[in-house]
Amino acid sequence: MQVPAQFEYERATSVGHALELLAKYGPEGRVIAGGHSLIPMMKLRLARPEALIDINELSELSRIEVVGGELRIGALVRHAELLESAEAGRLFPILHDAERVVADPIVRNRGTVGGSLCQADPSEDLSAAFTAVRAEAVVEGVDGTRVVPVREFFTGPYETAVGPGELLVQLRLPIRDGTGSAYAKVGRRAGDWAIAAVGASLRVDGGVVVEAGLGLTAVGASHFVAVEAEDFLHGGPATPERFEEAGAIAAAHCSPAADQRGPADYKRHLVAQLTTRALHRAHDRRAG
């Protein structure tokens, strides 16, 4: 039987209280909400926190709302709740695309949006989705609140810009007219980590791409972004030929590693195909 090491347990009653507890325990304290990443690591003794700080009662972090031209998603929103949000799906269909392929119903019912992003797994689905739509992460600490672009949020595998004593509290997604989005993924089986996945956001005006966002998962893209392909699309016509070329550029500039999920050249092939597919779908949704 795999059993975690002994730890203290604290239940936060507000964001302020959670920050106080983080300050109390320092680097030996860990926040827990869904726990689907942390608990298995504790059972294997890969993580041995002295204290767990439970934030499940922080209802202020569980809201999905539109405020000031932004879709705001609390860090404690469950995957299932985001998938069930008609407004989120209407404004950003990429979120529903991604949530449908996150793990299984058990994980989606308890796992949280903030927990997924803070885990910063290189194969995580929502990281590429939020990167594609240029979301911003709101991070709160005892010294105040700061806003970090999601494209700067991931500092490395399993590492984020959330510092000691800080808490991710919200994601903010800018709402722009004429924008469509989509997420495309290939995995070995339903609910598995991606072999490769691509999130695309496309804003078109008069047949010209005025903004493109491309997030890549599981293929070694720095900060989950396909910058070169985005730059290629910007200012050009929104045509199938351009989408296909953008896919080739994204594939050429990512750095997939050969592993049990497949060789590097196969993953590059997937990036090219999935980028093209996601761009077509994003464009169709914008037109619709």
CSV table of C-alpha atoms in Angstrom, one decimal:
chain,number,residue,atom,x,y,z
A,1,MET,CA,0.0,0.0,0.0
A,2,GLN,CA,1.2,3.5,-0.9
A,3,VAL,CA,0.7,5.8,2.0
A,4,PRO,CA,1.8,9.5,2.3
A,5,ALA,CA,4.1,10.7,5.0
A,6,GLN,CA,2.6,12.4,8.0
A,7,PHE,CA,1.4,16.0,7.4
A,8,GLU,CA,-0.6,18.8,9.1
A,9,TYR,CA,-4.0,19.7,7.7
A,10,GLU,CA,-5.4,23.3,7.6
A,11,ARG,CA,-8.6,24.5,6.0
A,12,ALA,CA,-8.6,28.0,4.6
A,13,THR,CA,-11.7,30.1,5.0
A,14,SER,CA,-10.8,33.0,2.7
A,15,VAL,CA,-8.1,33.9,0.3
A,16,GLY,CA,-6.5,36.1,3.0
A,17,HIS,CA,-6.5,33.1,5.4
A,18,ALA,CA,-4.9,30.9,2.7
A,19,LEU,CA,-2.1,33.4,2.2
A,20,GLU,CA,-1.6,33.5,6.0
A,21,LEU,CA,-1.3,29.8,6.1
A,22,LEU,CA,1.1,29.8,3.2
A,23,ALA,CA,3.3,32.3,5.0
A,24,LYS,CA,3.1,30.2,8.2
A,25,TYR,CA,4.3,27.0,6.6
A,26,GLY,CA,6.6,28.5,4.0
A,27,PRO,CA,7.9,26.1,1.3
A,28,GLU,CA,6.8,23.1,3.3
A,29,GLY,CA,3.1,23.9,2.8
A,30,ARG,CA,1.1,22.9,-0.3
A,31,VAL,CA,-2.3,24.1,-1.4
A,32,ILE,CA,-4.8,21.3,-2.2
A,33,ALA,CA,-8.1,21.5,-4.1
A,34,GLY,CA,-8.8,18.6,-6.4
A,35,GLY,CA,-5.6,16.8,-5.4
A,36,HIS,CA,-5.4,14.5,-8.5
A,37,SER,CA,-1.8,15.5,-9.1
A,38,LEU,CA,-0.5,16.1,-5.5
A,39,ILE,CA,-2.0,13.1,-3.7
A,40,PRO,CA,-0.4,10.5,-6.0
A,41,MET,CA,2.9,12.2,-5.7
A,42,MET,CA,2.5,12.1,-1.9
A,43,LYS,CA,1.7,8.4,-2.0
A,44,LEU,CA,4.9,7.8,-3.9
A,45,ARG,CA,6.8,10.0,-1.5
A,46,LEU,CA,7.8,12.2,-4.4
A,47,ALA,CA,6.2,15.1,-2.5
A,48,ARG,CA,6.4,15.3,1.3
A,49,PRO,CA,4.8,18.5,2.4
A,50,GLU,CA,4.6,19.3,6.1
A,51,ALA,CA,1.2,20.8,5.7
A,52,LEU,CA,-1.8,20.7,3.3
A,53,ILE,CA,-3.8,23.9,3.0
A,54,ASP,CA,-7.3,23.0,1.8
A,55,ILE,CA,-8.9,25.8,-0.3
A,56,ASN,CA,-12.1,24.0,-1.3
A,57,GLU,CA,-14.3,26.4,0.8
A,58,LEU,CA,-13.1,29.5,-1.1
A,59,SER,CA,-16.3,30.1,-3.1
A,60,GLU,CA,-15.0,33.4,-4.4
A,61,LEU,CA,-12.6,31.4,-6.5
A,62,SER,CA,-15.3,29.2,-8.1
A,63,ARG,CA,-17.0,31.8,-10.3
A,64,ILE,CA,-17.3,32.0,-14.1
A,65,GLU,CA,-18.4,35.4,-15.2
A,66,VAL,CA,-18.1,38.1,-17.8
A,67,VAL,CA,-16.7,41.4,-16.5
A,68,GLY,CA,-15.4,44.4,-18.4
A,69,GLY,CA,-15.0,42.6,-21.7
A,70,GLU,CA,-13.3,39.6,-20.2
A,71,LEU,CA,-14.3,36.0,-19.3
A,72,ARG,CA,-13.1,35.5,-15.8
A,73,ILE,CA,-12.6,31.9,-14.5
A,74,GLY,CA,-11.8,31.3,-10.9
A,75,ALA,CA,-8.9,29.1,-10.1
A,76,LEU,CA,-11.2,26.7,-8.1
A,77,VAL,CA,-13.6,26.1,-11.0
A,78,ARG,CA,-13.9,22.4,-11.6
A,79,HIS,CA,-13.2,21.0,-15.1
A,80,ALA,CA,-16.8,19.8,-15.2
A,81,GLU,CA,-18.1,23.2,-14.3
A,82,LEU,CA,-16.2,24.9,-17.1
A,83,LEU,CA,-17.4,22.2,-19.5
A,84,GLU,CA,-21.0,22.8,-18.4
A,85,SER,CA,-20.7,26.6,-18.8
A,86,ALA,CA,-22.7,27.6,-21.9
A,87,GLU,CA,-21.3,31.1,-21.8
A,88,ALA,CA,-17.7,30.0,-21.7
A,89,GLY,CA,-18.3,27.6,-24.5
A,90,ARG,CA,-20.0,30.2,-26.6
A,91,LEU,CA,-17.3,32.8,-26.1
A,92,PHE,CA,-14.3,30.3,-26.2
A,93,PRO,CA,-15.3,27.0,-27.7
A,94,ILE,CA,-11.6,26.0,-27.4
A,95,LEU,CA,-12.3,25.5,-23.6
A,96,HIS,CA,-15.0,23.0,-24.2
A,97,ASP,CA,-12.9,21.2,-26.8
A,98,ALA,CA,-10.0,20.9,-24.3
A,99,GLU,CA,-12.1,20.0,-21.3
A,100,ARG,CA,-13.8,17.1,-23.1
A,101,VAL,CA,-10.5,15.4,-23.5
A,102,VAL,CA,-9.1,16.1,-20.0
A,103,ALA,CA,-8.7,12.7,-18.2
A,104,ASP,CA,-12.0,11.1,-17.2
A,105,PRO,CA,-15.3,12.2,-15.5
A,106,ILE,CA,-13.9,11.4,-12.0
A,107,VAL,CA,-11.0,13.8,-12.5
A,108,ARG,CA,-13.1,16.4,-14.2
A,109,ASN,CA,-15.6,16.4,-11.4
A,110,ARG,CA,-13.0,17.2,-8.7
A,111,GLY,CA,-9.9,18.6,-10.6
A,112,THR,CA,-9.6,22.4,-10.9
A,113,VAL,CA,-8.6,24.7,-13.6
A,114,GLY,CA,-6.1,26.4,-11.4
A,115,GLY,CA,-4.6,23.1,-10.2
A,116,SER,CA,-4.0,22.0,-13.8
A,117,LEU,CA,-2.2,25.2,-14.7
A,118,CYS,CA,-0.1,25.2,-11.5
A,119,GLN,CA,0.9,21.6,-12.1
A,120,ALA,CA,2.5,22.9,-15.4
A,121,ASP,CA,2.8,19.4,-16.8
A,122,PRO,CA,4.3,19.7,-20.3
A,123,SER,CA,1.5,17.5,-21.7
A,124,GLU,CA,-1.4,19.4,-19.9
A,125,ASP,CA,-4.3,20.4,-22.1
A,126,LEU,CA,-5.6,23.6,-20.7
A,127,SER,CA,-2.1,25.2,-20.8
A,128,ALA,CA,-2.1,25.2,-24.6
A,129,ALA,CA,-5.8,26.4,-24.7
A,130,PHE,CA,-5.2,29.4,-22.4
A,131,THR,CA,-2.0,30.2,-24.2
A,132,ALA,CA,-3.7,30.3,-27.6
A,133,VAL,CA,-6.4,32.8,-26.4
A,134,ARG,CA,-3.8,35.0,-24.6
A,135,ALA,CA,-5.3,34.6,-21.2
A,136,GLU,CA,-3.9,36.3,-18.1
A,137,ALA,CA,-3.3,34.8,-14.7
A,138,VAL,CA,-4.2,36.7,-11.6
A,139,VAL,CA,-1.8,35.9,-8.8
A,140,GLU,CA,-2.4,37.1,-5.2
A,141,GLY,CA,0.1,37.4,-2.4
A,142,VAL,CA,0.5,39.2,0.9
A,143,ASP,CA,2.1,42.1,-0.9
A,144,GLY,CA,-0.8,42.5,-3.3
A,145,THR,CA,-2.1,41.2,-6.6
A,146,ARG,CA,-0.3,40.9,-9.9
A,147,VAL,CA,-1.4,39.9,-13.4
A,148,VAL,CA,0.8,37.6,-15.4
A,149,PRO,CA,0.2,36.7,-19.1
A,150,VAL,CA,-0.2,33.0,-19.4
A,151,ARG,CA,2.5,33.0,-22.0
A,152,GLU,CA,4.9,34.1,-19.2
A,153,PHE,CA,3.2,32.0,-16.5
A,154,PHE,CA,5.0,28.7,-17.3
A,155,THR,CA,8.7,29.1,-16.5
A,156,GLY,CA,9.6,25.4,-17.2
A,157,PRO,CA,8.4,21.9,-16.8
A,158,TYR,CA,6.3,21.8,-13.6
A,159,GLU,CA,7.4,25.3,-12.8
A,160,THR,CA,5.3,28.5,-12.9
A,161,ALA,CA,5.5,32.2,-12.0
A,162,VAL,CA,3.6,31.7,-8.8
A,163,GLY,CA,6.1,32.5,-6.1
A,164,PRO,CA,6.4,31.4,-2.5
A,165,GLY,CA,3.4,32.5,-0.4
A,166,GLU,CA,1.4,33.3,-3.6
A,167,LEU,CA,-1.9,31.8,-4.9
A,168,LEU,CA,-3.3,31.7,-8.4
A,169,VAL,CA,-6.8,33.1,-8.0
A,170,GLN,CA,-8.2,33.7,-11.5
A,171,LEU,CA,-7.8,33.4,-15.3
A,172,ARG,CA,-8.9,36.3,-17.5
A,173,LEU,CA,-9.7,35.9,-21.2
A,174,PRO,CA,-10.1,38.9,-23.4
A,175,ILE,CA,-13.3,38.8,-25.5
A,176,ARG,CA,-12.8,40.1,-29.0
A,177,ASP,CA,-15.3,40.2,-31.9
A,178,GLY,CA,-14.6,38.2,-35.0
A,179,THR,CA,-12.6,35.5,-33.1
A,180,GLY,CA,-12.9,31.7,-33.3
A,181,SER,CA,-11.0,29.1,-31.4
A,182,ALA,CA,-10.5,25.3,-31.3
A,183,TYR,CA,-8.5,22.6,-29.7
A,184,ALA,CA,-7.3,19.4,-31.5
A,185,LYS,CA,-5.6,16.4,-29.7
A,186,VAL,CA,-4.2,13.0,-30.4
A,187,GLY,CA,-3.7,10.6,-27.5
A,188,ARG,CA,-3.1,6.9,-27.2
A,189,ARG,CA,-6.5,6.4,-25.7
A,190,ALA,CA,-9.4,8.5,-24.4
A,191,GLY,CA,-8.5,10.7,-21.4
A,192,ASP,CA,-4.8,10.0,-21.8
A,193,TRP,CA,-2.0,12.6,-21.9
A,194,ALA,CA,-1.5,14.0,-25.4
A,195,ILE,CA,0.9,12.6,-27.9
A,196,ALA,CA,0.5,16.1,-29.4
A,197,ALA,CA,-2.2,18.7,-29.2
A,198,VAL,CA,-2.8,22.2,-30.6
A,199,GLY,CA,-5.0,25.1,-29.5
A,200,ALA,CA,-5.8,27.8,-32.1
A,201,SER,CA,-7.4,31.2,-31.8
A,202,LEU,CA,-8.0,33.3,-34.9
A,203,ARG,CA,-9.4,36.8,-35.3
A,204,VAL,CA,-10.1,37.8,-38.9
A,205,ASP,CA,-11.2,41.2,-40.3
A,206,GLY,CA,-12.0,41.5,-44.0
A,207,GLY,CA,-10.4,38.1,-44.8
A,208,VAL,CA,-7.1,39.1,-43.2
A,209,VAL,CA,-5.8,37.6,-40.0
A,210,VAL,CA,-5.4,40.4,-37.4
A,211,GLU,CA,-4.5,38.1,-34.5
A,212,ALA,CA,-3.5,34.4,-34.3
A,213,GLY,CA,-2.8,32.4,-31.2
A,214,LEU,CA,-1.3,28.9,-31.3
A,215,GLY,CA,-0.6,26.8,-28.2
A,216,LEU,CA,1.2,23.5,-28.4
A,217,THR,CA,1.1,20.7,-25.9
A,218,ALA,CA,3.5,17.7,-25.3
A,219,VAL,CA,5.9,18.7,-28.1
A,220,GLY,CA,8.5,20.8,-26.3
A,221,ALA,CA,7.3,24.2,-27.4
A,222,SER,CA,8.7,26.9,-25.2
A,223,HIS,CA,6.0,28.4,-23.0
A,224,PHE,CA,3.5,26.2,-25.0
A,225,VAL,CA,3.6,28.8,-27.9
A,226,ALA,CA,4.2,28.4,-31.6
A,227,VAL,CA,5.4,32.0,-32.1
A,228,GLU,CA,6.9,31.6,-35.6
A,229,ALA,CA,3.6,30.2,-37.0
A,230,GLU,CA,1.6,33.0,-35.3
A,231,ASP,CA,3.9,35.6,-36.9
A,232,PHE,CA,3.5,34.0,-40.3
A,233,LEU,CA,-0.3,34.1,-40.1
A,234,HIS,CA,-0.5,37.7,-38.8
A,235,GLY,CA,-1.4,40.1,-41.6
A,236,GLY,CA,-2.0,37.5,-44.2
A,237,PRO,CA,-5.1,36.0,-45.8
A,238,ALA,CA,-7.1,33.4,-43.9
A,239,THR,CA,-6.8,30.7,-46.5
A,240,PRO,CA,-6.4,26.9,-46.4
A,241,GLU,CA,-2.9,27.2,-48.0
A,242,ARG,CA,-1.8,29.6,-45.3
A,243,PHE,CA,-3.2,27.4,-42.5
A,244,GLU,CA,-1.3,24.4,-43.9
A,245,GLU,CA,1.9,26.4,-44.1
A,246,ALA,CA,1.5,27.6,-40.5
A,247,GLY,CA,1.2,23.9,-39.5
A,248,ALA,CA,4.5,23.2,-41.2
A,249,ILE,CA,6.2,26.1,-39.5
A,250,ALA,CA,4.8,25.1,-36.1
A,251,ALA,CA,6.1,21.5,-36.7
A,252,ALA,CA,9.5,22.8,-37.7
A,253,HIS,CA,10.0,24.9,-34.6
A,254,CYS,CA,8.8,22.6,-31.8
A,255,SER,CA,11.1,20.2,-30.0
A,256,PRO,CA,9.3,16.9,-29.4
A,257,ALA,CA,11.2,14.1,-27.6
A,258,ALA,CA,11.0,10.5,-28.6
A,259,ASP,CA,9.3,8.4,-25.9
A,260,GLN,CA,6.8,5.6,-25.3
A,261,ARG,CA,4.2,7.7,-27.1
A,262,GLY,CA,6.1,7.9,-30.4
A,263,PRO,CA,9.2,9.1,-32.2
A,264,ALA,CA,9.9,12.8,-32.7
A,265,ASP,CA,9.2,12.8,-36.5
A,266,TYR,CA,5.7,11.3,-35.8
A,267,LYS,CA,5.0,14.0,-33.3
A,268,ARG,CA,6.1,16.8,-35.7
A,269,HIS,CA,3.7,15.3,-38.3
A,270,LEU,CA,0.9,15.4,-35.8
A,271,VAL,CA,1.7,19.1,-35.0
A,272,ALA,CA,1.5,20.0,-38.6
A,273,GLN,CA,-1.8,18.2,-39.1
A,274,LEU,CA,-3.4,19.3,-35.8
A,275,THR,CA,-2.4,23.0,-36.3
A,276,THR,CA,-4.0,23.0,-39.8
A,277,ARG,CA,-7.1,21.3,-38.4
A,278,ALA,CA,-7.5,23.6,-35.4
A,279,LEU,CA,-7.1,26.7,-37.6
A,280,HIS,CA,-9.8,25.5,-40.0
A,281,ARG,CA,-12.1,24.8,-37.1
A,282,ALA,CA,-11.4,28.2,-35.4
A,283,HIS,CA,-12.0,30.0,-38.7
A,284,ASP,CA,-15.3,28.2,-39.3
A,285,ARG,CA,-16.5,29.0,-35.8
A,286,ARG,CA,-15.6,32.7,-36.3
A,287,ALA,CA,-17.6,32.8,-39.5
A,288,GLY,CA,-20.5,31.0,-37.9
